[in-house]
CSV table of C-alpha atoms and ligand atoms in Angstrom, one decimal:
chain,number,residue,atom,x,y,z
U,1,UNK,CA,-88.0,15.8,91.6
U,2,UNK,CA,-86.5,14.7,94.8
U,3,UNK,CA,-89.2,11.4,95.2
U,4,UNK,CA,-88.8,10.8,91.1
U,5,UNK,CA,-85.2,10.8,91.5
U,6,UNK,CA,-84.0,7.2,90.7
U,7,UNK,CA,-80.0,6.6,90.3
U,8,UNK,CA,-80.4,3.3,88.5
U,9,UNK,CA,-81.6,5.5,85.2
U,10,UNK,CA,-78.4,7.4,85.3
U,11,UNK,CA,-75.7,5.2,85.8
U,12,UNK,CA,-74.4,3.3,82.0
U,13,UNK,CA,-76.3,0.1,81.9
U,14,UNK,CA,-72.9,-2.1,81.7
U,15,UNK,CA,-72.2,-1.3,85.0
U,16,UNK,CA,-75.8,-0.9,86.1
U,17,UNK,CA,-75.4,-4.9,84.4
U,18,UNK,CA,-71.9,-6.0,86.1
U,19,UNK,CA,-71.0,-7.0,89.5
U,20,UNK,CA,-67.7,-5.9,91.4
U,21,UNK,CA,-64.5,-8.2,91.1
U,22,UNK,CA,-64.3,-9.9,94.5
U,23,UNK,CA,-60.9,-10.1,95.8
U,24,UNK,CA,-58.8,-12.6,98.2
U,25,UNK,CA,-58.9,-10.0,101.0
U,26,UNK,CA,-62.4,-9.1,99.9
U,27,UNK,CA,-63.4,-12.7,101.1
U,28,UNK,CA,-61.3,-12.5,104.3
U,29,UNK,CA,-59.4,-9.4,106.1
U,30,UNK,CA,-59.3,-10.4,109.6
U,31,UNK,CA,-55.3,-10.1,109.8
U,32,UNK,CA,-55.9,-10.4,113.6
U,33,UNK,CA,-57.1,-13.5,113.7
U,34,UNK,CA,-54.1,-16.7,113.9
U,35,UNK,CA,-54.9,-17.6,110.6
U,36,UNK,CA,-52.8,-19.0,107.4
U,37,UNK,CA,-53.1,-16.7,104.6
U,38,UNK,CA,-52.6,-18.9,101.3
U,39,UNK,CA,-55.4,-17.0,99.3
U,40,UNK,CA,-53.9,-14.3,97.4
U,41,UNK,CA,-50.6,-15.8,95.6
U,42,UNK,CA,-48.5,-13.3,98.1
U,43,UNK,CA,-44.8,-13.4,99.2
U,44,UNK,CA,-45.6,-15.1,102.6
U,45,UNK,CA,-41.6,-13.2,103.9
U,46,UNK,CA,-43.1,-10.5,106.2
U,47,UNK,CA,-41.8,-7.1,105.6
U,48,UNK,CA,-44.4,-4.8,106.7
U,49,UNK,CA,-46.2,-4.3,102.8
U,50,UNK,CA,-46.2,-7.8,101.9
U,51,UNK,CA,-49.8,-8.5,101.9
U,52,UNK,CA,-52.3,-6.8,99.6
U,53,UNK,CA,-54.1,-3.8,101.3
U,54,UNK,CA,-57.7,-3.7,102.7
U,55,UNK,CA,-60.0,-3.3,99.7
U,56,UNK,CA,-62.7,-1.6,102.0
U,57,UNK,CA,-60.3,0.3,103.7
U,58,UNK,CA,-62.0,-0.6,107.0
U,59,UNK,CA,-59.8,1.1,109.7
U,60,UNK,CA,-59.6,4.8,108.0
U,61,UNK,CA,-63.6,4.0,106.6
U,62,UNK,CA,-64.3,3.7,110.5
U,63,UNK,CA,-62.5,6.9,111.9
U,64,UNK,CA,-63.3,9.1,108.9
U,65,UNK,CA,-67.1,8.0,109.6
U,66,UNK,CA,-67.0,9.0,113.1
U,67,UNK,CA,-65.0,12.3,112.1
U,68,UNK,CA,-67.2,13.3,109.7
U,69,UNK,CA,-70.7,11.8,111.4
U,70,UNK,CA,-72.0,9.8,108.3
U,71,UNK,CA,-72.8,6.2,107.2
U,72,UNK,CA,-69.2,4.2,106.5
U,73,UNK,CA,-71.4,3.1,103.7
U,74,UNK,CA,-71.7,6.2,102.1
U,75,UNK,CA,-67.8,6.7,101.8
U,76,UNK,CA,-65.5,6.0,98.6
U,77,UNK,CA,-62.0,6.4,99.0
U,78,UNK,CA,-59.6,7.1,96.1
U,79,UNK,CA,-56.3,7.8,95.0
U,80,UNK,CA,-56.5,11.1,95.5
U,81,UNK,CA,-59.8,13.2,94.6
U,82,UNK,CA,-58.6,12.5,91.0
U,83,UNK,CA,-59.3,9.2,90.7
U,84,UNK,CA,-62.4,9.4,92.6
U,85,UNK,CA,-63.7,12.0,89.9
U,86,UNK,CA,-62.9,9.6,87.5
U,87,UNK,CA,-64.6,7.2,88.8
U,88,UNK,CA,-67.8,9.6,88.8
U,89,UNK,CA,-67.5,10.1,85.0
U,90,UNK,CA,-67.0,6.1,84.4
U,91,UNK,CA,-70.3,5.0,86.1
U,92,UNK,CA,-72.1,7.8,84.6
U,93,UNK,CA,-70.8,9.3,81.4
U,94,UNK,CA,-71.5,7.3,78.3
U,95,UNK,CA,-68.2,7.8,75.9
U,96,UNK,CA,-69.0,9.7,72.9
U,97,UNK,CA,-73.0,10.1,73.8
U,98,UNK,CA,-73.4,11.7,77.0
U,99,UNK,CA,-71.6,15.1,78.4
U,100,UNK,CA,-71.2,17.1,81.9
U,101,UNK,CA,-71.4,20.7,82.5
U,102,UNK,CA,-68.6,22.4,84.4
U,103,UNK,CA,-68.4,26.5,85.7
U,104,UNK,CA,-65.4,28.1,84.7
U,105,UNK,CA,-63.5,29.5,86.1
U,106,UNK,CA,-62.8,26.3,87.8
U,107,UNK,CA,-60.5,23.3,88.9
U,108,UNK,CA,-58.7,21.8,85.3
U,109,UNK,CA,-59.2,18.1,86.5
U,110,UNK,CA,-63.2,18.2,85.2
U,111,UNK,CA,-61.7,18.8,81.6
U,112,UNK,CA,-59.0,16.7,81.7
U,113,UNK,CA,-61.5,13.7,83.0
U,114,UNK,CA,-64.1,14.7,80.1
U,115,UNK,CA,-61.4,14.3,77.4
U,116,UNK,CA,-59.9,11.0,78.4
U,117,UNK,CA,-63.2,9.8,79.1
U,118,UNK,CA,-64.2,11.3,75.8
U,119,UNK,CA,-67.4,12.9,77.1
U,120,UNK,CA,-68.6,16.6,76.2
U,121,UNK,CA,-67.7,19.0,78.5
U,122,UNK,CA,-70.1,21.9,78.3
U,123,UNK,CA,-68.7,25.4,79.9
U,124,UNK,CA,-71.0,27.7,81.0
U,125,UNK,CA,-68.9,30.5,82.5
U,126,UNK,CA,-69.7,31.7,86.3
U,127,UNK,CA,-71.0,35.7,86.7
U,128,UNK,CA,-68.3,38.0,87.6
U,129,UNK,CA,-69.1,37.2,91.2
U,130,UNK,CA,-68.0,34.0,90.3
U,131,UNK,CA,-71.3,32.6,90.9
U,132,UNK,CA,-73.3,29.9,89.4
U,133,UNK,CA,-75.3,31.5,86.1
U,134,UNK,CA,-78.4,29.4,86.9
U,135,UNK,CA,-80.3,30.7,83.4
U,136,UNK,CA,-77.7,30.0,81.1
U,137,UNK,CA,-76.7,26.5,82.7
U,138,UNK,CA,-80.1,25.0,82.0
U,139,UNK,CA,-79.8,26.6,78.8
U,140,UNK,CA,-77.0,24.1,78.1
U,141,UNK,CA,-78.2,21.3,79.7
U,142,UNK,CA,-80.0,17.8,78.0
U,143,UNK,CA,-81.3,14.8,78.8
U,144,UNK,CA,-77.8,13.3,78.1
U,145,UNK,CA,-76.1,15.9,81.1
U,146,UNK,CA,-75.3,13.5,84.0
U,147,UNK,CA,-73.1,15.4,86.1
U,148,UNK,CA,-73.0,18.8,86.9
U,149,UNK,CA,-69.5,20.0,88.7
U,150,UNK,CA,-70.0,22.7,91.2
U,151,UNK,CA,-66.3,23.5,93.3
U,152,UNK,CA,-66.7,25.0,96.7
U,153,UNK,CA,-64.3,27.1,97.9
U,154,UNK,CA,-64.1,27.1,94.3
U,155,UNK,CA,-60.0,26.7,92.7
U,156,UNK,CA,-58.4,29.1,91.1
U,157,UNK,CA,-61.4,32.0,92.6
U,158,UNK,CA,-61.5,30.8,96.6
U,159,UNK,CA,-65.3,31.9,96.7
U,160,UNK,CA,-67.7,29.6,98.3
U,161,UNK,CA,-70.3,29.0,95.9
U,162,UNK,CA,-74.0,30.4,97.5
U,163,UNK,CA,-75.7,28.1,99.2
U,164,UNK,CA,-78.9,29.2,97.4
U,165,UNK,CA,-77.3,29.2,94.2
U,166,UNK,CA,-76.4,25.1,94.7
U,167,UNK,CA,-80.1,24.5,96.3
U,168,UNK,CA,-81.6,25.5,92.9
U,169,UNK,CA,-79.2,23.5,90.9
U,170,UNK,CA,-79.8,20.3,93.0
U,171,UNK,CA,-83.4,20.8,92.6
U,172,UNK,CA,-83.5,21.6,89.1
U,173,UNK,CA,-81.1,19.5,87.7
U,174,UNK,CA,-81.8,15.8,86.7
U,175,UNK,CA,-78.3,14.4,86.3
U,176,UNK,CA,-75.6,14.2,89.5
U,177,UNK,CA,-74.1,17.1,91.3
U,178,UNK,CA,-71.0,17.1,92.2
U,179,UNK,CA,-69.7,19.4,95.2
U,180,UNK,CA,-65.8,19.4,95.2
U,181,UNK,CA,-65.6,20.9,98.2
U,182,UNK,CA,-61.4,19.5,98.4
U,183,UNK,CA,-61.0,23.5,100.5
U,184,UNK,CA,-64.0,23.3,102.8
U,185,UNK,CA,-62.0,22.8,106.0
U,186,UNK,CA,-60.7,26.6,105.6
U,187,UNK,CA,-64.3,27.9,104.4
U,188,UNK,CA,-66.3,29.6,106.5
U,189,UNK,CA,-69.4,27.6,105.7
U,190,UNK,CA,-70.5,24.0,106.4
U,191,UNK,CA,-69.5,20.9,104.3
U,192,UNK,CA,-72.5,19.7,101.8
U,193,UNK,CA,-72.0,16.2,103.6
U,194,UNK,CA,-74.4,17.1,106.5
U,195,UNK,CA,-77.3,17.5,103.7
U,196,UNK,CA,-77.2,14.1,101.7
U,197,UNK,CA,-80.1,12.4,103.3
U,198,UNK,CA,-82.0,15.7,101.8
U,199,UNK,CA,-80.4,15.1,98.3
U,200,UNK,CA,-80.3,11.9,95.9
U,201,UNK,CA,-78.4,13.0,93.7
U,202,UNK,CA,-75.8,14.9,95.2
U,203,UNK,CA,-71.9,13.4,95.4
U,204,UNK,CA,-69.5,15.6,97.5
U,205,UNK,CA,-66.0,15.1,97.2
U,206,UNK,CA,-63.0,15.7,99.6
U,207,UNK,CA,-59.6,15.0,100.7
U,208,UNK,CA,-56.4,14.3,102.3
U,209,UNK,CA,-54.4,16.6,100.4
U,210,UNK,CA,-54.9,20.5,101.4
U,211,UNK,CA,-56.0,20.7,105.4
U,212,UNK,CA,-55.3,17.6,106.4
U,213,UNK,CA,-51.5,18.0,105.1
U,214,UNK,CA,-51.0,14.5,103.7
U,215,UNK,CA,-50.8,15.4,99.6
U,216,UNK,CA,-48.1,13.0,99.4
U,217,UNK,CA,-50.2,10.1,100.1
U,218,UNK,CA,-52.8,9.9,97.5
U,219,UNK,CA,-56.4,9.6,99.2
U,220,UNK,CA,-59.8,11.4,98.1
U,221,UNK,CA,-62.9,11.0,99.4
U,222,UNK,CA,-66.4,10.9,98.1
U,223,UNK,CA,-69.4,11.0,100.4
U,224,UNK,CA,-73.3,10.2,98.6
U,225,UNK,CA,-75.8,8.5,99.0
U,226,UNK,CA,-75.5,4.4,99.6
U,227,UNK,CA,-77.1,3.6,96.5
U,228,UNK,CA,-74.3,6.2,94.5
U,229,UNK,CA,-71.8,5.0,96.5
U,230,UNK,CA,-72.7,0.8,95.7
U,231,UNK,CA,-72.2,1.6,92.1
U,232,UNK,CA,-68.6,3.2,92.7
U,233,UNK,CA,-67.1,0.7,94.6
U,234,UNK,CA,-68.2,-1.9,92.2
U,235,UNK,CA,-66.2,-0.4,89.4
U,236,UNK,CA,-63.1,0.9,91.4
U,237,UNK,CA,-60.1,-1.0,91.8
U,238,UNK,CA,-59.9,-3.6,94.6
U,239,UNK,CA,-56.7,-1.9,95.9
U,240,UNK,CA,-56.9,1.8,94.7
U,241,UNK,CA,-55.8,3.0,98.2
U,242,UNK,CA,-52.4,1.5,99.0
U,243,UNK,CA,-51.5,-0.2,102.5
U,244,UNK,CA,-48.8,2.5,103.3
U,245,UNK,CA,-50.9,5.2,102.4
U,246,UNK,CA,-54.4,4.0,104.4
U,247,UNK,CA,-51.5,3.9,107.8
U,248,UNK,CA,-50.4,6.4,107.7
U,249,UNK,CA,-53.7,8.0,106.9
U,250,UNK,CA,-55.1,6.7,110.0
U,251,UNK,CA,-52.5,7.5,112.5
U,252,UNK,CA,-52.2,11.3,111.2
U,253,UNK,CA,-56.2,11.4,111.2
U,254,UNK,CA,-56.6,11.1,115.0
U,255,UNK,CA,-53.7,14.1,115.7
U,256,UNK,CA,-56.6,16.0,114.9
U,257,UNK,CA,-55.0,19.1,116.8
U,258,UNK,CA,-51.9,19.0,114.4
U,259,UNK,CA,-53.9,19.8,111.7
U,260,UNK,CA,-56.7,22.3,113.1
U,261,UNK,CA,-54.2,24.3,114.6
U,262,UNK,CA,-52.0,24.0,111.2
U,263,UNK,CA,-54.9,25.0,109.3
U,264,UNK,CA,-55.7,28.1,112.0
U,265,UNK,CA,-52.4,29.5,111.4
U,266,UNK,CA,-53.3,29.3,107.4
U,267,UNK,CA,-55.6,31.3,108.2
U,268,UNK,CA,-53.9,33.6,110.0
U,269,UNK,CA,-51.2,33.7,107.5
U,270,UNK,CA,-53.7,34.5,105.0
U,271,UNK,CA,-55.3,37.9,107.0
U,272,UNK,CA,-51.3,38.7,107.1
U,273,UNK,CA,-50.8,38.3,103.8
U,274,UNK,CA,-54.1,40.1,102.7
U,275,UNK,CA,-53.4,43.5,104.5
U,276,UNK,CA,-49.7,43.5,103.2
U,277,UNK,CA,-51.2,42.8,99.6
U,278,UNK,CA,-53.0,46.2,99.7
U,279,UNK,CA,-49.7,48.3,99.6
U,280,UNK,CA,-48.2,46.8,96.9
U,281,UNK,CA,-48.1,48.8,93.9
U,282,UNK,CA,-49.2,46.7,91.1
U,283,UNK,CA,-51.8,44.5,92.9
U,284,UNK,CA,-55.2,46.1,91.4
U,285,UNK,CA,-57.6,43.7,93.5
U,286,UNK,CA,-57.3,40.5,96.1
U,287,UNK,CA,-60.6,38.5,95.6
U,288,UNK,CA,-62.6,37.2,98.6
U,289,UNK,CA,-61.5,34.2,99.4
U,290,UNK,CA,-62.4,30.7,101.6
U,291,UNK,CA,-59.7,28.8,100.9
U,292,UNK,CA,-56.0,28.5,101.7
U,293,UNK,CA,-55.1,30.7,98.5
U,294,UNK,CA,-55.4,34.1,97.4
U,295,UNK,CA,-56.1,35.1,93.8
U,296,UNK,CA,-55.0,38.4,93.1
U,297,UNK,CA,-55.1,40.9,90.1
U,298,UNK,CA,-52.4,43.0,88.8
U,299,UNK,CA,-51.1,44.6,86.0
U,300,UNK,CA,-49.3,42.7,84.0
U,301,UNK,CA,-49.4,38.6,85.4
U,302,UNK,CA,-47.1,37.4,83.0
U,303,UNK,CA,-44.2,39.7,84.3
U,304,UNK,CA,-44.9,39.6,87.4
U,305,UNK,CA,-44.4,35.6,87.7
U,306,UNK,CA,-41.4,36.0,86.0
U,307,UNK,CA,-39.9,38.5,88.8
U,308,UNK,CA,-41.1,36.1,91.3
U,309,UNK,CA,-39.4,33.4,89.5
U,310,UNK,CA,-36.4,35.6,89.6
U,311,UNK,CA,-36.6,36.0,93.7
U,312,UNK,CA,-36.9,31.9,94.2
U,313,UNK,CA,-41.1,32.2,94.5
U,314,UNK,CA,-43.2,29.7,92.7
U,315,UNK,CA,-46.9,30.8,92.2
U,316,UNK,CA,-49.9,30.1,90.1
U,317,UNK,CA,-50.2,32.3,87.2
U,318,UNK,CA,-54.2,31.6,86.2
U,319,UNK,CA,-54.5,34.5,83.5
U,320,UNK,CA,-55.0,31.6,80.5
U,321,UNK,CA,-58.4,31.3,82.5
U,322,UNK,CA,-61.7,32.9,81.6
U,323,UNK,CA,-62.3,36.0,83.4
U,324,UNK,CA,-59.3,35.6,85.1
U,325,UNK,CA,-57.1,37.9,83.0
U,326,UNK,CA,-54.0,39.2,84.9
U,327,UNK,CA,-54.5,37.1,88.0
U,328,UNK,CA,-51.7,35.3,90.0
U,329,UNK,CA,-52.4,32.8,93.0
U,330,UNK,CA,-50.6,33.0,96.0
U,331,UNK,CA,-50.6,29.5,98.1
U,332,UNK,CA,-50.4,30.4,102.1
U,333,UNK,CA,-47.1,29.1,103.3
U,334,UNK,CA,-45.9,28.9,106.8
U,335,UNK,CA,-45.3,32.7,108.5
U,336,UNK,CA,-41.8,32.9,107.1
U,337,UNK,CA,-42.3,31.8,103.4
U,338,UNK,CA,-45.5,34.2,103.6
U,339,UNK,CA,-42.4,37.1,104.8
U,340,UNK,CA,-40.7,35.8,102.2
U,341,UNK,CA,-43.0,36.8,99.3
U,342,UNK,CA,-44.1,39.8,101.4
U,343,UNK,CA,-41.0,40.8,100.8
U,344,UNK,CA,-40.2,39.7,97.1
U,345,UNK,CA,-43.7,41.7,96.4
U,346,UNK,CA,-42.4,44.6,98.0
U,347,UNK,CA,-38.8,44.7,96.2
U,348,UNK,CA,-40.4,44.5,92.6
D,1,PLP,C1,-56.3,20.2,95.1
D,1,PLP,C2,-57.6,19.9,94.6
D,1,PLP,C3,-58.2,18.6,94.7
D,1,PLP,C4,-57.4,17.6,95.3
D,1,PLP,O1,-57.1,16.5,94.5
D,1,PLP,P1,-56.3,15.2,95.1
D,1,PLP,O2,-56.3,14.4,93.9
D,1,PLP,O3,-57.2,14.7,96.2
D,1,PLP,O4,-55.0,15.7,95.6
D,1,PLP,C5,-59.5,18.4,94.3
D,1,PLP,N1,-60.2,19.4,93.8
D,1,PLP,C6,-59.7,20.7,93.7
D,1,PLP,C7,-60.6,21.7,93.3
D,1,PLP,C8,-58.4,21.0,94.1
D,1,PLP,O5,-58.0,22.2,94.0
């Protein structure tokens, strides 16, 4: 599998066929340099966001590299993890012909994508460990399946998916797997990026907006192989990631103490929250979780967002999702918002 594994007979032949739009700043970026810019029809009046951004996104491409030890030619950036995805489906999804297979419970975004990019999304629920079923997914797959979407910590359940579990499917499966792995920096386990070399068709996909703290500015990551990556960039817009959000990406990138520590005291937060969960009445269970959530079951979900609602507390309510009956799901504030629902729990 892994030597027959070719990318060029999965990606839609248009784009296999095109080449990427080549922009003014494509052809020159070099703003240090004393040179007159008269190349891209700009308004010449500086104010700081006059000038188009960099489409390679050269500054945050270089400091993300060396963060995350990997090839800056194995990086896509997006706006946001969203766009990214979508990306993913438009390179390889035909519209109408060709479908993916998601795992729910899981992230909404893989549905969504399927139905605007009017591709088939095939379910195939995960166990009641909220594991992979490895049986019944090959059951469902074809020879028109070209991605496969695995989440790890996985949204709304905060499991990690098993490592063994996501070695068969990358072996078995023909088509592209997808790791969206947007809560590793709280898991307990490695990210998938350390393993790429080992897998062709594997695409892992992070970003800016849980851990690092920066959801306000829009930027998703996917890390694969140079040959996946090639065909991304040549379909994604020349200036997806803005020129305020790739600053201020790079200067909060470096304080990497900010957010280690911020996302240490998450996790602290969370072990807090966890033990006080146990005494309250109508909380049945509090699933296992490697992320900076907490999905919890209790008697009646429905009423018990409502009283929340009541007390000024805004959370998840996921029972609409499969095997996710009577679940809330608690996002870990800071100490005081986390005493702050401690206590709205406790005065239900
Ligand atoms: C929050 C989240 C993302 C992040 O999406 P962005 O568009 O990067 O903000 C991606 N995947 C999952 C599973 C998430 O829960």
């Amino acid at each position: 599998m892994e030597q027959q594994f070719d990318i060029n007979k999965l990606v839609r032949p248009n784009i296999a066929k095109m080449k990427a739009y080549s922009s003014a700043r494509d052809e020159f970026t070099d703003f240090d340099k004393d040179m007159v810019f008269l190349d891209a029809n700009e308004n010449p009046f500086d104010n700081g966001v006059n000038r188009y951004p960099d489409p390679q996104q050269g500054a945050l491409r270089r400091l993300i590299a060396s963060q995350k030890e990997i090839n800056e030619d194995c990086i896509l950036f997006g706006n946001g993890s969203d766009e990214v995805l979508d990306l993913i489906f438009r390179a390889f999804c035909i519209p109408g012909k060709d479908n993916v297979m998601s795992l729910p419970p899981t992230y909404g975004m893989y549905k969504v994508l399927s139905n605007t990019n009017d591709v088939e999304n095939r379910e195939v629920l995960l166990n009641e460990d909220f594991q992979p079923d490895i049986e019944a997914i090959f059951k469902h797959v074809d020879a028109h399946t070209k991605l496969l979407f695995l989440c790890s910590p996985n949204n709304p359940t905060g499991n990690l998916i098993e490592e063994e579990k996501i070695e068969m499917i990358l072996k078995r499966f023909h088509g592209v797997v997808v790791i969206d792995e947007a809560y590793i920096d709280f898991a307990t386990a490695p990210s998938w990026i350390t393993r790429l070399e080992k897998h062709p068709n594997l695409i892992v996909t992070q970003t800016l907006s849980k851990a690092y703290g920066m959801a306000g500015i829009r930027l998703g990551m996917a890390f694969a192989s140079i040959a996946i990556i090639d065909i991304l960039k040549k379909i994604k817009p020349p200036y997806n990631v803005n020129g305020l959000t790739q600053q201020k990406a790079v200067k909060h990138i470096t304080k990497t103490d900010v957010y280690n520590n911020e996302t240490n005291s998450i996790l602290v937060n969370k072990g807090i929250l966890c033990k006080s969960l146990v005494d309250i009445f109508f909380i049945e269970k509090i699933y296992p979780s490697d992320a900076n959530f907490l999905l919890v079951k209790v008697d009646d979900a429905n009423k018990r967002y409502q009283q929340l609602i009541e007390k000024g507390i805004v959370i998840r309510n996921r029972s609409t999702q499969p095997l996710c009956e009577n679940t809330l799901r608690f996002t870990i504030g800071t100490s005081q918002e986390n005493e702050q629902l401690i206590e709205a729990l406790k005065s239900i």
